[in-house]
Coordinates of N, CA and C and ligand atoms in Angstrom, one line a residue:
X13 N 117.6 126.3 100.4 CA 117.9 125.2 101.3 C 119.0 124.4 100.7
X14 N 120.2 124.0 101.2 CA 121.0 123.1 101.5 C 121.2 121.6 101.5
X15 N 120.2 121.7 102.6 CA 120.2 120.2 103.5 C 119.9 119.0 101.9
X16 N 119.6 118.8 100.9 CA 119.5 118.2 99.6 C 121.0 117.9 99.1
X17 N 121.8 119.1 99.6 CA 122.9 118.6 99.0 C 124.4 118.6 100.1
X18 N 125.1 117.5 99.9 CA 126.1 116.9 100.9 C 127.2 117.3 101.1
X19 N 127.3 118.6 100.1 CA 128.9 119.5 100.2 C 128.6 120.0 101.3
X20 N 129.4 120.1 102.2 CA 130.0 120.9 103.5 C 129.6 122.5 102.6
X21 N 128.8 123.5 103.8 CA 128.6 124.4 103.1 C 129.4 126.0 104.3
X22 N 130.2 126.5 103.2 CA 131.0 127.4 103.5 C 130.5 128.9 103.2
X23 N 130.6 129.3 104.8 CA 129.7 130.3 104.3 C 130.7 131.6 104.3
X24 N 130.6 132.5 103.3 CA 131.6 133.7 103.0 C 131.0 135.3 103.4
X25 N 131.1 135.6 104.0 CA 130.9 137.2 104.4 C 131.7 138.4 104.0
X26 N 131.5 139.0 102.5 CA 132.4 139.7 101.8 C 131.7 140.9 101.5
X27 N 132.3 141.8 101.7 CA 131.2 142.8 100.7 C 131.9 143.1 99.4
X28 N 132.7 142.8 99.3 CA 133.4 143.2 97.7 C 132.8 142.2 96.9
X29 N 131.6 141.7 96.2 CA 131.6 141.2 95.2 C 132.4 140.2 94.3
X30 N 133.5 140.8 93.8 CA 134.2 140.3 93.3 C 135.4 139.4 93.7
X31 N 135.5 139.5 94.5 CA 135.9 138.8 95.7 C 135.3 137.6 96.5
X32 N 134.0 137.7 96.4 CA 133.1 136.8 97.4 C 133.0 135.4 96.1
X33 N 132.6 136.2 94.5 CA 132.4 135.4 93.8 C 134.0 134.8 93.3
X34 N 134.9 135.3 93.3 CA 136.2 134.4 93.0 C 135.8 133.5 94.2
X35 N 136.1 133.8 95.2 CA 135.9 132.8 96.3 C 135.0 131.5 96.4
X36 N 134.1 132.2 95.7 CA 132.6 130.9 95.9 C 133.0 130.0 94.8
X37 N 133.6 130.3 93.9 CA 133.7 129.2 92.4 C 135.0 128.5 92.4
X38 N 136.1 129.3 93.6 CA 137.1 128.0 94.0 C 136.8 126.9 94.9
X39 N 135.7 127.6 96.1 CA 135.2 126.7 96.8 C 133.9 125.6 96.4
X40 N 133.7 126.2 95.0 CA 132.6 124.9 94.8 C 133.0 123.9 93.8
X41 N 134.5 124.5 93.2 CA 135.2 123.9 92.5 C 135.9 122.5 93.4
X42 N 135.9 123.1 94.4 CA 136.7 122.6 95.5 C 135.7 121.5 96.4
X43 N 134.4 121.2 95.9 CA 133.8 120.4 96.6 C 132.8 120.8 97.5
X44 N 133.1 121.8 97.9 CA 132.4 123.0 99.1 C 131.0 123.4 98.4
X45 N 130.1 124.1 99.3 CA 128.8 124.7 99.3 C 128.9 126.2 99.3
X46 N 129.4 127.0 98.6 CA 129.6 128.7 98.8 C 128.2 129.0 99.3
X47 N 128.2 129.5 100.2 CA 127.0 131.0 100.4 C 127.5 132.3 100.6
X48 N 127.4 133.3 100.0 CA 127.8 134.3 100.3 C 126.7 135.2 100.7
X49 N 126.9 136.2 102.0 CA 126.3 137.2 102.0 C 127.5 138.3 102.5
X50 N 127.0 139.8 102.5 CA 127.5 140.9 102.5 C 127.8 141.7 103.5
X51 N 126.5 141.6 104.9 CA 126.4 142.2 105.4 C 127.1 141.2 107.0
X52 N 127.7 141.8 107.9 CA 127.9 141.5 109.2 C 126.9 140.8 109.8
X53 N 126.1 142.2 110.0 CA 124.5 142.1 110.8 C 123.8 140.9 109.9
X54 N 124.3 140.4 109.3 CA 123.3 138.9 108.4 C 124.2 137.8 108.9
X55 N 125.3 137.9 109.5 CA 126.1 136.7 109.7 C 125.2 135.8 110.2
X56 N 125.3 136.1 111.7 CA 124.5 135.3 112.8 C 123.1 134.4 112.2
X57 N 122.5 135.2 111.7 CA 120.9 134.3 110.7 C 121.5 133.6 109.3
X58 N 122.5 133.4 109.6 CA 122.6 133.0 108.3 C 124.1 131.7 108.4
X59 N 124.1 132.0 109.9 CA 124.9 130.9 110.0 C 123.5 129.2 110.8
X60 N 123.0 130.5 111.1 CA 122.0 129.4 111.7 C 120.9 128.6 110.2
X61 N 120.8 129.5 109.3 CA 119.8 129.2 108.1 C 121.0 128.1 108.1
X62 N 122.1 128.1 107.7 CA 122.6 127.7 106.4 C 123.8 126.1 107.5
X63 N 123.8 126.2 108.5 CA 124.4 125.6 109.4 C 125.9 125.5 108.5
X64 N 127.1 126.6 108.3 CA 128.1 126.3 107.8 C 128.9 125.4 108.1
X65 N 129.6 125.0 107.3 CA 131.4 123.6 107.9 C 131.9 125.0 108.3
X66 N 132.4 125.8 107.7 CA 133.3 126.9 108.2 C 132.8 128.5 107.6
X67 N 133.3 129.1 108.1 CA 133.0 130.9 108.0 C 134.0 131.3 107.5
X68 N 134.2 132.0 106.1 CA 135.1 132.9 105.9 C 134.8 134.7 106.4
X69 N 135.6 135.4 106.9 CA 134.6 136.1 107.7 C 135.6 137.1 107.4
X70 N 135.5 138.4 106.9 CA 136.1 139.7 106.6 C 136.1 140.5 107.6
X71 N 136.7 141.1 107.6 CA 136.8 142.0 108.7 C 136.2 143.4 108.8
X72 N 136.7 144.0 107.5 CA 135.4 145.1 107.3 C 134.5 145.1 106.3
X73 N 133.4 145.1 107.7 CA 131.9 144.5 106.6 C 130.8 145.8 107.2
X74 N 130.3 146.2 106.1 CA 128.8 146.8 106.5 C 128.1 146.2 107.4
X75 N 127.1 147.0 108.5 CA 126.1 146.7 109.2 C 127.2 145.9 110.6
X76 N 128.0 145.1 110.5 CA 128.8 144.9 111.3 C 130.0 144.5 111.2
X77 N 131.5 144.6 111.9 CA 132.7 144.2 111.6 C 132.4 142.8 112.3
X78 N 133.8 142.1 111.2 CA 133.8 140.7 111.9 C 134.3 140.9 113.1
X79 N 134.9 141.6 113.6 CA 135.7 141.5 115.3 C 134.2 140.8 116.4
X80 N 133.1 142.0 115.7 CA 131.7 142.2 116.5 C 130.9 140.4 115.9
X81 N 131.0 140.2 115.0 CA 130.4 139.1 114.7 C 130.8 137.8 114.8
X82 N 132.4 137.6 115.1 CA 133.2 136.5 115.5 C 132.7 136.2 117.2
X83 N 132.6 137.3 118.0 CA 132.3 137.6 119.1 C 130.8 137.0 119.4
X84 N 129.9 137.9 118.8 CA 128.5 137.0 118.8 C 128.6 135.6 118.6
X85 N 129.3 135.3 117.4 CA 129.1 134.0 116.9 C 129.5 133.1 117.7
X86 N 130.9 133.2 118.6 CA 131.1 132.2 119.6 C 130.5 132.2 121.0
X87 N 129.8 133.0 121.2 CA 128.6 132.9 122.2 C 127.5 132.0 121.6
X88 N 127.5 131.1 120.9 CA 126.2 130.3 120.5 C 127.1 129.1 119.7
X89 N 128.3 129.3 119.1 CA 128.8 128.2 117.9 C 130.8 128.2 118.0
X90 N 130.5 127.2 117.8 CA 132.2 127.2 117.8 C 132.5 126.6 116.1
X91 N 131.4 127.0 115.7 CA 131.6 126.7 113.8 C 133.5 126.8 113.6
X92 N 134.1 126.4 112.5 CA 135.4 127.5 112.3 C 135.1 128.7 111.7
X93 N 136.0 129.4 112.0 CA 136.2 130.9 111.4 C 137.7 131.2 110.9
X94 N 137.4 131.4 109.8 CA 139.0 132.0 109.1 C 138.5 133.7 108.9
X95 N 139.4 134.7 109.5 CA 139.4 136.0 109.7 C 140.1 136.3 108.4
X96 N 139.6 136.6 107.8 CA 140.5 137.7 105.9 C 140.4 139.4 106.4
X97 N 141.6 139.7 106.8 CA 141.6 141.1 106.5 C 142.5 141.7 105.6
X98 N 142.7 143.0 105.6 CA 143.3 143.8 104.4 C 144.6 143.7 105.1
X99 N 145.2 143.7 106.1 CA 146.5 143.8 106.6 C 147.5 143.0 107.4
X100 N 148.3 143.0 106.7 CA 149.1 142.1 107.7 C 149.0 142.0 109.0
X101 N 149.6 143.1 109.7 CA 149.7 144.3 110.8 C 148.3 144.0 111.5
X102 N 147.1 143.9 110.9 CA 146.0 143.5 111.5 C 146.5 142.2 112.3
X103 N 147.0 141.3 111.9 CA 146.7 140.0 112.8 C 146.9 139.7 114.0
X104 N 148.0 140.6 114.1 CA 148.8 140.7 115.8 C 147.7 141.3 116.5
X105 N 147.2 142.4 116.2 CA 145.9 143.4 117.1 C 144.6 141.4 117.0
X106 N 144.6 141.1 116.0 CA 143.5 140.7 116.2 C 143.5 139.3 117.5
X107 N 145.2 138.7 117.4 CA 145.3 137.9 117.6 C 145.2 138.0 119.3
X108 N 146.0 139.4 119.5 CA 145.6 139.6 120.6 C 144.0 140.1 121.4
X109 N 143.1 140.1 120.8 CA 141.8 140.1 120.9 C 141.2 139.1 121.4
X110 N 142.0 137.8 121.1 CA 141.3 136.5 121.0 C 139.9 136.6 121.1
X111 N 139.6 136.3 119.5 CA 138.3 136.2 119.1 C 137.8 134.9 119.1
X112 N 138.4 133.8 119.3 CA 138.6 132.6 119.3 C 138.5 132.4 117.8
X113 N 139.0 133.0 116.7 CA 139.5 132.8 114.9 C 140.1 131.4 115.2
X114 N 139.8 130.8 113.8 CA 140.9 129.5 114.0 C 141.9 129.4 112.7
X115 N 141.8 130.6 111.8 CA 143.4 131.2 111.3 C 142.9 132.5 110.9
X116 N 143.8 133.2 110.3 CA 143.6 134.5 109.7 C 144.3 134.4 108.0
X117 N 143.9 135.0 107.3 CA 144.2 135.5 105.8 C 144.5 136.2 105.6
X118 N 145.4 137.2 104.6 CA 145.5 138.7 104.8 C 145.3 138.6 103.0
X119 N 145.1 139.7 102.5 CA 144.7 140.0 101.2 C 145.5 140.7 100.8
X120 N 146.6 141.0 100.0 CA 145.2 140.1 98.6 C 145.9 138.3 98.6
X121 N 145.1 137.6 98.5 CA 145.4 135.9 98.8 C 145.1 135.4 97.4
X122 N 145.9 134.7 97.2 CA 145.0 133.4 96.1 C 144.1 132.7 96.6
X123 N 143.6 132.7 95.5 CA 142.3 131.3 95.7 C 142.6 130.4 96.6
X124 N 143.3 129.5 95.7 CA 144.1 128.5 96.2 C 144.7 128.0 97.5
X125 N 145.3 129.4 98.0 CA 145.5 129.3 99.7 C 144.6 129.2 100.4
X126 N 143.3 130.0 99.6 CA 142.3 129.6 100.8 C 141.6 128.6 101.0
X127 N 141.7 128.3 99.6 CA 141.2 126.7 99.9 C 142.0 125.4 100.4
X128 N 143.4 125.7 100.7 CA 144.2 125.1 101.3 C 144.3 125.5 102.8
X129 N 143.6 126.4 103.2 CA 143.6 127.2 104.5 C 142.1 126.3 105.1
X130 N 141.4 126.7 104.5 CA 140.2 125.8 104.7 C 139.8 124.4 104.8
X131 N 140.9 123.9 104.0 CA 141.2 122.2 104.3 C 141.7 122.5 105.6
X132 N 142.6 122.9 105.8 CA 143.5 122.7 107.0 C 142.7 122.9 108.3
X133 N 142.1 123.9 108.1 CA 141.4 124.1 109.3 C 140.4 123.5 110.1
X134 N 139.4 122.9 108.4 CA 138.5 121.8 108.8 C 139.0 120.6 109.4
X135 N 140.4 119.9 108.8 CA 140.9 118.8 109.1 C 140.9 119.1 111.2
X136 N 141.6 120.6 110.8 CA 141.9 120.6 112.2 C 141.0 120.2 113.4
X137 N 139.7 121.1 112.8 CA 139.1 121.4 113.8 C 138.2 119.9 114.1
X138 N 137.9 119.5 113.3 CA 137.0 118.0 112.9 C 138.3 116.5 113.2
X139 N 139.4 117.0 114.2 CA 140.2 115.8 114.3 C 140.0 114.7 115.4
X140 N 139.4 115.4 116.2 CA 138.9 114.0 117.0 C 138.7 112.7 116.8
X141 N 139.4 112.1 117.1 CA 139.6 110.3 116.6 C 137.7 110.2 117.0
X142 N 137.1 110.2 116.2 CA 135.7 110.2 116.6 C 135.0 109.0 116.6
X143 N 134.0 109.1 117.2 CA 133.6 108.3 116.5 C 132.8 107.2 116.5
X144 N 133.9 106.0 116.8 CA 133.5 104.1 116.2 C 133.3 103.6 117.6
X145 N 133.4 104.4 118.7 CA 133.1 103.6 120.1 C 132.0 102.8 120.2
X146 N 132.6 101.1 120.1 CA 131.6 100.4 120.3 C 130.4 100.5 121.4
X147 N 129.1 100.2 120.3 CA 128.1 100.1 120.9 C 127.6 101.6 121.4
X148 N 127.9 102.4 120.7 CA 127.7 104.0 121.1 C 126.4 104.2 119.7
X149 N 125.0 104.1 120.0 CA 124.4 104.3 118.7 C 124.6 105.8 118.0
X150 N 125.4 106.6 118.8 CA 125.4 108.0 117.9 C 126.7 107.8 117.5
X151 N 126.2 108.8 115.7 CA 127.7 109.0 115.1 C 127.2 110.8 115.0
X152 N 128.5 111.4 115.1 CA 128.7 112.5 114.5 C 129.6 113.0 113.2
X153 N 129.1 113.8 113.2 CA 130.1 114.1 111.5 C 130.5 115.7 111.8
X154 N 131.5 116.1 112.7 CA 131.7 117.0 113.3 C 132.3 117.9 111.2
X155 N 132.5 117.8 110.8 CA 132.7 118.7 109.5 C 131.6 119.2 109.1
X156 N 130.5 118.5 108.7 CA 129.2 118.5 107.9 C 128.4 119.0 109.7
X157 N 128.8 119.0 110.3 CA 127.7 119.2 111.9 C 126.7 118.1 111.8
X158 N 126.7 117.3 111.7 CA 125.4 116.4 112.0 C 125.6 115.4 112.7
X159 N 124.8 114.9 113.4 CA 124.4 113.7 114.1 C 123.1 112.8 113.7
X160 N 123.7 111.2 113.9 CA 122.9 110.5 113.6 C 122.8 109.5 115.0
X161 N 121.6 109.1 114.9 CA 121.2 107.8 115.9 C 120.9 106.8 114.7
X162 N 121.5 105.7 114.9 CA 121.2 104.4 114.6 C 121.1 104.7 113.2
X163 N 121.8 105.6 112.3 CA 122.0 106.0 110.9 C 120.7 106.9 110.7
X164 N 120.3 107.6 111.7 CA 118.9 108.2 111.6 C 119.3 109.6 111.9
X165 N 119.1 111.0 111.1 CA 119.5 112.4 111.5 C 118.7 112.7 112.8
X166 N 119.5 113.1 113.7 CA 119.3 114.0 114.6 C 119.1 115.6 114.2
X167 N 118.1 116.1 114.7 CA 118.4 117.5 114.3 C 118.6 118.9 115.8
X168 N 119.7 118.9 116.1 CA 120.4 119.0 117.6 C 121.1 121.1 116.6
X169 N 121.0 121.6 117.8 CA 120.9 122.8 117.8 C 122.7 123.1 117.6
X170 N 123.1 123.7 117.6 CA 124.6 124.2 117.6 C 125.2 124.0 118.8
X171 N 124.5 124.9 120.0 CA 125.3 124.4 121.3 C 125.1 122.8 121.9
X172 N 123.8 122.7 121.3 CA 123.6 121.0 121.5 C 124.7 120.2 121.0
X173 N 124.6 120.3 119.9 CA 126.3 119.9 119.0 C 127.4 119.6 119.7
X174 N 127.5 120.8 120.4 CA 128.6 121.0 120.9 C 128.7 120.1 122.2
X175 N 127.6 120.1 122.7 CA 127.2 119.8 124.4 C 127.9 117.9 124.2
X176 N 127.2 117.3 123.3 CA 127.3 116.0 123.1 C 128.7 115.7 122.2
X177 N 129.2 117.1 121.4 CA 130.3 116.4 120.8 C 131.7 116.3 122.5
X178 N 131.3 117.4 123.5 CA 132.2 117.3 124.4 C 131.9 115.9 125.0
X179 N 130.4 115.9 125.6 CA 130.8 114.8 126.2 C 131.1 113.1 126.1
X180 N 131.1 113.2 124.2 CA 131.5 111.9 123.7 C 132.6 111.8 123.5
X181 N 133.9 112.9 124.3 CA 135.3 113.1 123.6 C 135.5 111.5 124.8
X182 N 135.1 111.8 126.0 CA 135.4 111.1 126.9 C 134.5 110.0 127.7
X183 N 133.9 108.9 127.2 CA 132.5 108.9 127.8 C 133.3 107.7 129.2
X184 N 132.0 108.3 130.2 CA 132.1 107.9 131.4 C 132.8 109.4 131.8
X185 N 133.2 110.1 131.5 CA 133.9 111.1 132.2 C 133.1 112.1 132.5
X186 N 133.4 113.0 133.5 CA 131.8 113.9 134.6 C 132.6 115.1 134.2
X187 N 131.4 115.8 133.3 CA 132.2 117.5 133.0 C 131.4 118.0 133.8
X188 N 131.8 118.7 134.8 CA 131.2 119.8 135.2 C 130.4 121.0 134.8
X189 N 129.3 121.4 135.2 CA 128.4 122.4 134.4 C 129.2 124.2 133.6
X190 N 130.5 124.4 134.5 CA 131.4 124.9 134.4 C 132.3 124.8 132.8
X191 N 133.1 123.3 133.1 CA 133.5 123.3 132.0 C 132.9 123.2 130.8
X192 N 131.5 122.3 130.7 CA 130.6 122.4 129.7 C 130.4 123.7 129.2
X193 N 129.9 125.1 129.9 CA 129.3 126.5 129.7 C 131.0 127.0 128.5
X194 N 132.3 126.4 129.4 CA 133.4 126.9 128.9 C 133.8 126.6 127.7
X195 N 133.2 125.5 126.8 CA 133.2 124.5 126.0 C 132.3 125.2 125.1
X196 N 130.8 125.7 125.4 CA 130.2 125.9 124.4 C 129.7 127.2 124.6
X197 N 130.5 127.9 125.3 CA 130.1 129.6 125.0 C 132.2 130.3 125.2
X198 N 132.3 131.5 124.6 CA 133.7 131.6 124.4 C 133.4 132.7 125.7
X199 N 132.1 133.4 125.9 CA 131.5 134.4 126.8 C 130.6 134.4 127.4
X200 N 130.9 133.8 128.9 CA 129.7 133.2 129.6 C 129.7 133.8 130.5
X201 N 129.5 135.1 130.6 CA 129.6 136.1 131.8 C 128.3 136.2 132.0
X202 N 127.2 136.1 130.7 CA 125.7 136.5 131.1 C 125.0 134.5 131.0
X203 N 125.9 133.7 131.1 CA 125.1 132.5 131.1 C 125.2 131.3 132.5
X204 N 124.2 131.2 132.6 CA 124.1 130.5 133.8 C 124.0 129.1 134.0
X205 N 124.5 128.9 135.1 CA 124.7 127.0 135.1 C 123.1 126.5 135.0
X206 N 122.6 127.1 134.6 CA 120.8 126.5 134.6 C 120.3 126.6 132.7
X207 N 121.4 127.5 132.0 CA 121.4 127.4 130.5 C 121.8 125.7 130.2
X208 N 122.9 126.2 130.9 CA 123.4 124.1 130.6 C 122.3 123.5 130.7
X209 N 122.2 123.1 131.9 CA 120.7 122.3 132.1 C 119.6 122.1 131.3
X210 N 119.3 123.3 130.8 CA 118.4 123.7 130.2 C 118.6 122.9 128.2
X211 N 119.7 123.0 128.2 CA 120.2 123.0 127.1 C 120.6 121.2 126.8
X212 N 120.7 120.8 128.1 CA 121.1 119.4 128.4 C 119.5 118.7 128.4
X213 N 118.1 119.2 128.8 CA 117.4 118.9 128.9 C 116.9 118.4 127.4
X214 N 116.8 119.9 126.4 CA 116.9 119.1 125.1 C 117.3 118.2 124.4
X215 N 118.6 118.5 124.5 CA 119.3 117.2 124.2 C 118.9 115.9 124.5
X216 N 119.0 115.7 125.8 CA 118.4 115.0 125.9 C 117.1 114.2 125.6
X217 N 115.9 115.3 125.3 CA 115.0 114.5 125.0 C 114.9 114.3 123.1
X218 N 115.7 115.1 122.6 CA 116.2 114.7 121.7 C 116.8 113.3 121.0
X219 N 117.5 113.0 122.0 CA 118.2 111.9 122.3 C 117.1 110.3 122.1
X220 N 116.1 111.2 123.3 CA 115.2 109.7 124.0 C 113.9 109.7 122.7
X221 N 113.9 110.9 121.8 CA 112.9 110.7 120.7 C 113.3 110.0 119.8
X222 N 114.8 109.8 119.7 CA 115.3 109.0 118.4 C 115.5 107.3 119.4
X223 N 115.8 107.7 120.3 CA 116.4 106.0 121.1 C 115.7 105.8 122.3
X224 N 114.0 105.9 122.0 CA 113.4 105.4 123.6 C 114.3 104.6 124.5
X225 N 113.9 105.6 125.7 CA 114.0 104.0 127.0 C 115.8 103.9 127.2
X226 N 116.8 104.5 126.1 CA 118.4 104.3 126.8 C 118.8 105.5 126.9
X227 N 118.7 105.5 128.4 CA 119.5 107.2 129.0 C 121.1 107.1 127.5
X228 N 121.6 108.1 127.2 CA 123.1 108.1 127.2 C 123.5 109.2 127.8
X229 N 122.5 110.6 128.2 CA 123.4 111.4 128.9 C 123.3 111.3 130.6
X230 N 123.9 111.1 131.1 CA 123.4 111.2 132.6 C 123.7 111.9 133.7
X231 N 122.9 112.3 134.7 CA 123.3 113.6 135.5 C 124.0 113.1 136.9
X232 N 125.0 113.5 137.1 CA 125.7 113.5 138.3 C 125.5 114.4 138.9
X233 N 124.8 114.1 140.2 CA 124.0 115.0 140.9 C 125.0 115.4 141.9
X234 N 125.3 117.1 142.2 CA 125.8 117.8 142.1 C 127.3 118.2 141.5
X235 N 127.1 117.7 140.4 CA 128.4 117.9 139.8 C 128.2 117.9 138.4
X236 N 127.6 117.8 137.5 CA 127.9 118.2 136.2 C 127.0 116.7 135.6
X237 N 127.2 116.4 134.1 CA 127.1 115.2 133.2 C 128.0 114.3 132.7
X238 N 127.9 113.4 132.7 CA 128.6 112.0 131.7 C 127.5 111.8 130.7
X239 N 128.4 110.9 129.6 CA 128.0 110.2 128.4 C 128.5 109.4 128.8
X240 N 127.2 107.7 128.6 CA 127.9 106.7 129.1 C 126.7 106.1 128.3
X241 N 126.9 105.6 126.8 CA 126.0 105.0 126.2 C 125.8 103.2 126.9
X242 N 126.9 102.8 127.4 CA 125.9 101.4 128.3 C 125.9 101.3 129.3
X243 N 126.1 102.1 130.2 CA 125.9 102.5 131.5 C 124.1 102.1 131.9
X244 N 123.6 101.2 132.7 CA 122.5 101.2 132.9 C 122.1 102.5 133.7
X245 N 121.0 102.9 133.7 CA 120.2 104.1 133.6 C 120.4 104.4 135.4
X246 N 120.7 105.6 135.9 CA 121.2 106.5 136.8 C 120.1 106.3 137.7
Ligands
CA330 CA1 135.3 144.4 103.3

């Protein structure tokens, strides 16, 4: 377990050994939480065990390639992913794949870049002026994934994460069930406007376990949700 300790934990999917562990002793040098595992087919349970800040994610891996586990992974997480493959020439094929990667590596890399790849990415992806909206009792900490009520841990699922980090970009604003599904799945061909719901229902009561009695998410009936932490109740 993790959750004891406050480093952002970066999770590495290598099978070369020697490589995973250069990697893990820059990154913990670096302030970061290394986990490494080997296998593909272990990503997915192990992004969920270990709730990473970011994925370093190889490309050819036993039991599964990253192409196949970037894929899974953004049907449930929009975690970052940095793609390391062996080739240059790979990145164009991959780029045109859109796996939704949020950079690529090519090997052989220094350390150092990747830990400069890894800042960059997190800064990127975690830039949302977030945040301090008055009288909003949730904070998030979109790098670390966590949410708090009233300085109190929430413990909110991945796509949940996602559900409330969208609709606090803009509150008062009505996302449609549409753009929400577009937001928190990269492949929503098998997901249905009733997963939202579904997934909004949690949240929600998520929400009303930590803050009886103040709606903050609310349903606009036939059209989608707003976040409107003082909005009186719908
Ligand atoms: Ca490999």
């Amino acid at each position: 377990m993790t959750d004891i300790d406050d480093r952002p934990v970066v999770l590495i999917v290598e099978d070369e050994p020697k490589l995973s562990r250069l990697l893990a002793d820059y990154l913990h040098a670096a302030g970061f939480f290394p986990v490494i595992i080997e296998r593909g087919d272990e990503a997915l349970e192990a992004v969920q065990e270990h709730e990473p800040a970011l994925i370093l994610l190889d490309l050819n891996l036993p039991g599964m390639d990253g192409i196949a586990v970037c894929r899974q992974l953004r049907k449930v997480s929009r975690v970052p992913v940095i793609m390391v493959t062996a080739r240059t020439e790979e990145v164009d094929r991959l780029l045109g794949l859109d796996l939704g990667a949020d950079d690529y590596i090519c090997k052989p890399f220094s350390p150092r870049e990747v830990i400069a790849r890894v800042r960059a990415v997190l800064r990127r992806t975690s830039a949302s002026p977030d945040d301090v909206s008055r009288g909003d009792p949730v904070r998030m900490d979109t790098e670390a994934r966590r949410a708090e009520i009233n300085s109190r841990p929430v413990n909110l699922t991945g796509v949940e994460f996602e559900l409330l980090r969208t609709l606090r970009e803009r509150p008062g604003r009505v996302y449609s069930r549409a753009e929400l599904l577009d937001r928190i799945y990269t492949d929503y061909r098998d997901v249905s406007d009733r997963a939202v719901d579904s997934h909004i229902k949690n949240l929600r009561r998520k929400l009303d376990t930590a803050l009886p009695g103040r709606e903050l998410i609310h349903s606009v009936y036939g059209v989608g949700y707003r976040y409107e932490p003082e909005a009186a109740g719908d």
